[in-house]
Amino acid sequence: KNFLQEGEEGLGKEGVGEEELKEDWGYSLSGASSDMFGFYCYAGVSVIDVECVAKNDLYHTMYDEQGLFEIVDKDYRNLANVSLALTQLLLSVSDPVLVPGNVTVYSHRIREWWDDLKPNVTSSLLAHDLFDHDRITGIIDEIIKELEEAANSFQEETLDTLDEVSSDIELRRANDAVAAFERAFIVDERIPGTSYLSKNILVSPSLENSYAGSGFPGLQFAIQSDTKDVLLLELERVRWALNAAIQVLRN
């Protein structure tokens, strides 16, 4: 955002204004429409996927309707602006000696996704006469609490204490831990109910909407399938993946 507002050093005097930026600039979970989908949903490698949508909403204008491109982006100004912003973004994640990121963001989002999904999980368990639903959902609650504590400790005691003058071995261990943390959410078997049968237990495009990511997609599918064995299996896979992520941060 700062880069987009740097005036002549960034986009120029006629670049994107602050109010326009606030209205149009945003982020979301990558869907299967992203060319980067495979990196995250099969290998657990973080991705950044950037797009610029014309306000007149002409779909695929750049390569489907080349003749109309100057109408929606006269002098190719927007294309140049996006290119500048993307370059700065890429430099910001490639230049630092420490992987830029915050593991607490994961724990917060996981908590949000689970809190939203938990009532439906409880209802589904009751529908299958599993009256110990409080114990089952309580196990996931406790694991997520442990994950939040481990993430906060790792962020404060490790990531926030390192910088360019830290030793190479400290930086390498921290970077390796962040990478291993993300990959902890990749499971051996593909997640049912996800687009292209993703292996990421946390977030994957669903069959209902392959253009958008959803939290705990396997659990959502299990609830909709109304099958007890599928539901219990997905709950176990979530528990296993969260425990694996906790161990990465603690070790």
CSV table of C-alpha atoms in Angstrom, one decimal:
chain,number,residue,atom,x,y,z
A,1,LYS,CA,0.0,0.0,0.0
A,2,ASN,CA,2.8,2.4,0.8
A,3,PHE,CA,4.5,1.7,-2.5
A,4,LEU,CA,1.3,2.4,-4.3
A,5,GLN,CA,1.1,5.9,-2.8
A,6,GLU,CA,4.7,7.0,-3.2
A,7,GLY,CA,3.8,9.5,-6.0
A,8,GLU,CA,6.5,10.2,-8.5
A,9,GLU,CA,8.8,7.5,-7.0
A,10,GLY,CA,6.1,4.9,-7.3
A,11,LEU,CA,3.2,5.2,-9.6
A,12,GLY,CA,3.5,8.9,-10.5
A,13,LYS,CA,1.2,11.8,-9.8
A,14,GLU,CA,-1.7,10.2,-11.6
A,15,GLY,CA,-1.4,6.8,-9.8
A,16,VAL,CA,-4.0,5.2,-7.6
A,17,GLY,CA,-5.3,7.6,-4.9
A,18,GLU,CA,-5.7,6.7,-1.3
A,19,GLU,CA,-9.5,6.6,-1.2
A,20,GLU,CA,-9.6,4.5,-4.4
A,21,LEU,CA,-7.0,2.2,-3.0
A,22,LYS,CA,-8.9,1.6,0.2
A,23,GLU,CA,-12.0,0.7,-1.8
A,24,ASP,CA,-10.3,-1.6,-4.4
A,25,TRP,CA,-7.3,-3.1,-2.7
A,26,GLY,CA,-7.9,-6.4,-0.9
A,27,TYR,CA,-6.8,-10.0,-0.3
A,28,SER,CA,-8.4,-13.4,0.1
A,29,LEU,CA,-7.6,-17.0,0.2
A,30,SER,CA,-6.3,-18.4,-3.1
A,31,GLY,CA,-8.8,-20.6,-5.0
A,32,ALA,CA,-8.2,-23.3,-7.7
A,33,SER,CA,-8.4,-20.5,-10.3
A,34,SER,CA,-4.9,-19.4,-9.1
A,35,ASP,CA,-2.0,-20.8,-11.1
A,36,MET,CA,-0.3,-21.1,-7.7
A,37,PHE,CA,-2.9,-23.5,-6.3
A,38,GLY,CA,-0.7,-26.6,-6.5
A,39,PHE,CA,2.2,-25.1,-4.5
A,40,TYR,CA,0.0,-24.5,-1.5
A,41,CYS,CA,-2.6,-27.2,-1.6
A,42,TYR,CA,-0.2,-30.1,-2.5
A,43,ALA,CA,3.2,-28.9,-1.1
A,44,GLY,CA,2.4,-26.5,1.7
A,45,VAL,CA,4.4,-23.7,0.1
A,46,SER,CA,3.1,-20.1,0.6
A,47,VAL,CA,1.9,-18.3,-2.5
A,48,ILE,CA,1.0,-14.7,-3.4
A,49,ASP,CA,-1.3,-14.4,-6.4
A,50,VAL,CA,-1.9,-10.9,-7.7
A,51,GLU,CA,-4.7,-9.8,-10.0
A,52,CYS,CA,-6.0,-6.5,-11.3
A,53,VAL,CA,-9.7,-6.3,-12.3
A,54,ALA,CA,-10.9,-3.6,-14.6
A,55,LYS,CA,-13.8,-1.6,-13.1
A,56,ASN,CA,-15.9,-2.2,-16.2
A,57,ASP,CA,-15.5,-5.9,-15.4
A,58,LEU,CA,-14.5,-7.0,-18.9
A,59,TYR,CA,-13.3,-10.5,-18.2
A,60,HIS,CA,-9.9,-11.6,-19.5
A,61,THR,CA,-9.6,-8.3,-21.4
A,62,MET,CA,-5.8,-8.5,-21.8
A,63,TYR,CA,-5.7,-11.6,-23.9
A,64,ASP,CA,-9.3,-12.3,-25.0
A,65,GLU,CA,-10.1,-8.8,-26.3
A,66,GLN,CA,-6.8,-7.1,-27.1
A,67,GLY,CA,-8.6,-4.5,-29.2
A,68,LEU,CA,-10.6,-3.3,-26.1
A,69,PHE,CA,-7.6,-3.1,-23.8
A,70,GLU,CA,-6.8,0.5,-24.5
A,71,ILE,CA,-10.4,1.4,-23.5
A,72,VAL,CA,-10.1,-0.1,-20.1
A,73,ASP,CA,-6.4,0.7,-19.5
A,74,LYS,CA,-5.4,3.6,-21.7
A,75,ASP,CA,-1.6,3.9,-22.1
A,76,TYR,CA,-1.4,0.6,-20.2
A,77,ARG,CA,-1.1,2.7,-17.0
A,78,ASN,CA,-2.8,0.2,-14.7
A,79,LEU,CA,-0.7,-2.7,-16.1
A,80,ALA,CA,2.5,-0.7,-15.4
A,81,ASN,CA,1.2,0.2,-11.9
A,82,VAL,CA,0.5,-3.5,-11.1
A,83,SER,CA,3.8,-4.5,-12.4
A,84,LEU,CA,5.6,-2.0,-10.1
A,85,ALA,CA,3.6,-3.1,-7.1
A,86,LEU,CA,4.2,-6.7,-7.8
A,87,THR,CA,8.0,-6.1,-8.2
A,88,GLN,CA,8.1,-4.3,-4.8
A,89,LEU,CA,6.1,-7.1,-3.3
A,90,LEU,CA,8.4,-9.8,-4.6
A,91,LEU,CA,11.4,-7.9,-3.4
A,92,SER,CA,9.9,-7.6,0.1
A,93,VAL,CA,9.6,-11.3,0.5
A,94,SER,CA,12.8,-12.3,-1.3
A,95,ASP,CA,15.3,-9.9,0.2
A,96,PRO,CA,14.9,-10.4,4.0
A,97,VAL,CA,17.2,-12.9,5.7
A,98,LEU,CA,14.2,-14.1,7.7
A,99,VAL,CA,11.0,-15.4,6.1
A,100,PRO,CA,8.5,-12.5,6.4
A,101,GLY,CA,5.5,-13.8,8.2
A,102,ASN,CA,3.7,-14.2,11.5
A,103,VAL,CA,2.7,-17.7,12.6
A,104,THR,CA,0.1,-16.3,15.0
A,105,VAL,CA,-2.0,-15.3,12.0
A,106,TYR,CA,-2.4,-19.0,11.3
A,107,SER,CA,-3.6,-19.8,14.8
A,108,HIS,CA,-6.1,-16.9,14.8
A,109,ARG,CA,-7.6,-17.9,11.4
A,110,ILE,CA,-7.8,-21.6,12.5
A,111,ARG,CA,-9.6,-20.5,15.7
A,112,GLU,CA,-12.1,-18.4,13.6
A,113,TRP,CA,-12.7,-21.3,11.1
A,114,TRP,CA,-13.3,-23.8,13.9
A,115,ASP,CA,-15.6,-21.5,15.9
A,116,ASP,CA,-17.7,-21.0,12.8
A,117,LEU,CA,-17.8,-24.7,12.0
A,118,LYS,CA,-18.1,-26.1,15.5
A,119,PRO,CA,-21.9,-25.8,15.8
A,120,ASN,CA,-22.4,-27.7,12.6
A,121,VAL,CA,-19.9,-30.4,13.7
A,122,THR,CA,-21.9,-30.7,17.0
A,123,SER,CA,-25.2,-31.0,15.1
A,124,SER,CA,-23.7,-33.6,12.8
A,125,LEU,CA,-22.3,-35.7,15.7
A,126,LEU,CA,-25.7,-35.6,17.4
A,127,ALA,CA,-27.4,-36.7,14.2
A,128,HIS,CA,-25.3,-39.8,14.3
A,129,ASP,CA,-26.2,-40.5,18.0
A,130,LEU,CA,-22.7,-39.5,19.2
A,131,PHE,CA,-23.8,-38.0,22.4
A,132,ASP,CA,-20.2,-37.4,23.7
A,133,HIS,CA,-20.0,-34.5,21.2
A,134,ASP,CA,-18.7,-32.2,23.9
A,135,ARG,CA,-15.7,-34.4,24.5
A,136,ILE,CA,-15.0,-34.8,20.8
A,137,THR,CA,-15.2,-31.1,19.9
A,138,GLY,CA,-13.4,-30.3,23.2
A,139,ILE,CA,-10.4,-32.2,22.0
A,140,ILE,CA,-10.1,-29.9,18.9
A,141,ASP,CA,-10.8,-26.9,21.1
A,142,GLU,CA,-7.9,-27.8,23.4
A,143,ILE,CA,-5.5,-28.5,20.5
A,144,ILE,CA,-6.2,-25.2,18.9
A,145,LYS,CA,-5.6,-23.5,22.3
A,146,GLU,CA,-2.2,-25.2,22.5
A,147,LEU,CA,-1.5,-24.2,18.9
A,148,GLU,CA,-2.3,-20.5,19.8
A,149,GLU,CA,0.0,-20.7,22.8
A,150,ALA,CA,2.8,-22.3,20.8
A,151,ALA,CA,2.5,-19.8,17.9
A,152,ASN,CA,2.6,-16.9,20.3
A,153,SER,CA,5.7,-18.2,22.1
A,154,PHE,CA,7.5,-19.0,18.8
A,155,GLN,CA,6.7,-15.6,17.4
A,156,GLU,CA,7.7,-13.6,20.4
A,157,GLU,CA,10.7,-15.7,21.5
A,158,THR,CA,12.1,-16.6,18.1
A,159,LEU,CA,10.9,-14.7,15.1
A,160,ASP,CA,10.6,-11.3,16.8
A,161,THR,CA,14.1,-11.6,18.3
A,162,LEU,CA,16.0,-12.3,15.1
A,163,ASP,CA,17.4,-9.8,12.5
A,164,GLU,CA,20.1,-9.3,10.0
A,165,VAL,CA,22.9,-9.6,12.6
A,166,SER,CA,21.6,-12.9,14.0
A,167,SER,CA,23.8,-16.0,13.4
A,168,ASP,CA,23.3,-17.9,10.2
A,169,ILE,CA,22.3,-21.1,12.1
A,170,GLU,CA,19.6,-19.2,14.1
A,171,LEU,CA,18.1,-17.7,10.9
A,172,ARG,CA,18.2,-21.1,9.1
A,173,ARG,CA,16.5,-22.9,12.0
A,174,ALA,CA,13.8,-20.2,12.2
A,175,ASN,CA,13.2,-20.2,8.4
A,176,ASP,CA,13.1,-24.0,8.3
A,177,ALA,CA,10.6,-24.1,11.2
A,178,VAL,CA,8.2,-21.7,9.4
A,179,ALA,CA,8.4,-23.8,6.3
A,180,ALA,CA,7.9,-27.0,8.2
A,181,PHE,CA,5.0,-25.4,10.1
A,182,GLU,CA,3.1,-24.7,6.9
A,183,ARG,CA,3.8,-28.1,5.5
A,184,ALA,CA,2.5,-29.8,8.7
A,185,PHE,CA,-1.0,-29.2,7.4
A,186,ILE,CA,-0.4,-31.4,4.3
A,187,VAL,CA,-1.8,-34.9,4.8
A,188,ASP,CA,-0.9,-38.1,2.9
A,189,GLU,CA,-4.4,-38.7,1.6
A,190,ARG,CA,-6.2,-36.1,-0.5
A,191,ILE,CA,-9.1,-34.2,1.2
A,192,PRO,CA,-12.6,-35.4,0.0
A,193,GLY,CA,-14.9,-32.7,-1.3
A,194,THR,CA,-12.1,-30.4,-2.4
A,195,SER,CA,-11.4,-29.1,-5.9
A,196,TYR,CA,-8.7,-31.2,-7.5
A,197,LEU,CA,-8.6,-33.3,-4.3
A,198,SER,CA,-6.2,-31.0,-2.4
A,199,LYS,CA,-4.0,-32.4,0.4
A,200,ASN,CA,-4.1,-29.3,2.6
A,201,ILE,CA,-6.2,-29.9,5.7
A,202,LEU,CA,-6.6,-26.2,6.5
A,203,VAL,CA,-7.7,-24.4,3.4
A,204,SER,CA,-8.6,-25.7,-0.1
A,205,PRO,CA,-11.1,-24.7,-2.8
A,206,SER,CA,-14.3,-26.6,-2.4
A,207,LEU,CA,-16.2,-28.5,-5.0
A,208,GLU,CA,-19.1,-26.0,-4.7
A,209,ASN,CA,-16.8,-23.0,-5.4
A,210,SER,CA,-13.4,-23.8,-6.9
A,211,TYR,CA,-12.7,-20.1,-7.2
A,212,ALA,CA,-12.5,-19.6,-3.4
A,213,GLY,CA,-10.8,-21.2,-0.5
A,214,SER,CA,-12.6,-22.5,2.6
A,215,GLY,CA,-11.4,-23.4,6.1
A,216,PHE,CA,-11.4,-27.1,7.1
A,217,PRO,CA,-12.8,-28.2,3.7
A,218,GLY,CA,-12.7,-31.9,4.6
A,219,LEU,CA,-14.8,-31.3,7.7
A,220,GLN,CA,-17.3,-29.2,5.7
A,221,PHE,CA,-17.6,-32.1,3.2
A,222,ALA,CA,-18.0,-34.6,6.0
A,223,ILE,CA,-20.9,-32.6,7.5
A,224,GLN,CA,-22.6,-32.4,4.1
A,225,SER,CA,-22.1,-36.0,3.3
A,226,ASP,CA,-23.9,-37.0,6.5
A,227,THR,CA,-21.7,-40.1,7.0
A,228,LYS,CA,-20.4,-40.8,10.5
A,229,ASP,CA,-17.2,-42.6,9.5
A,230,VAL,CA,-16.2,-39.8,7.2
A,231,LEU,CA,-16.9,-37.2,9.9
A,232,LEU,CA,-14.8,-39.0,12.5
A,233,LEU,CA,-12.0,-39.6,10.1
A,234,GLU,CA,-11.8,-35.9,9.2
A,235,LEU,CA,-11.9,-34.8,12.8
A,236,GLU,CA,-9.0,-37.2,13.4
A,237,ARG,CA,-7.0,-35.8,10.5
A,238,VAL,CA,-7.5,-32.3,11.8
A,239,ARG,CA,-6.3,-33.3,15.2
A,240,TRP,CA,-3.3,-35.0,13.8
A,241,ALA,CA,-2.3,-32.0,11.6
A,242,LEU,CA,-2.7,-29.5,14.4
A,243,ASN,CA,-0.6,-31.6,16.7
A,244,ALA,CA,2.1,-31.9,14.0
A,245,ALA,CA,2.2,-28.1,13.7
A,246,ILE,CA,2.4,-27.6,17.4
A,247,GLN,CA,5.4,-30.0,17.6
A,248,VAL,CA,7.2,-28.1,14.9
A,249,LEU,CA,6.9,-24.8,16.9
A,250,ARG,CA,7.8,-26.4,20.2
A,251,ASN,CA,10.9,-28.2,18.8
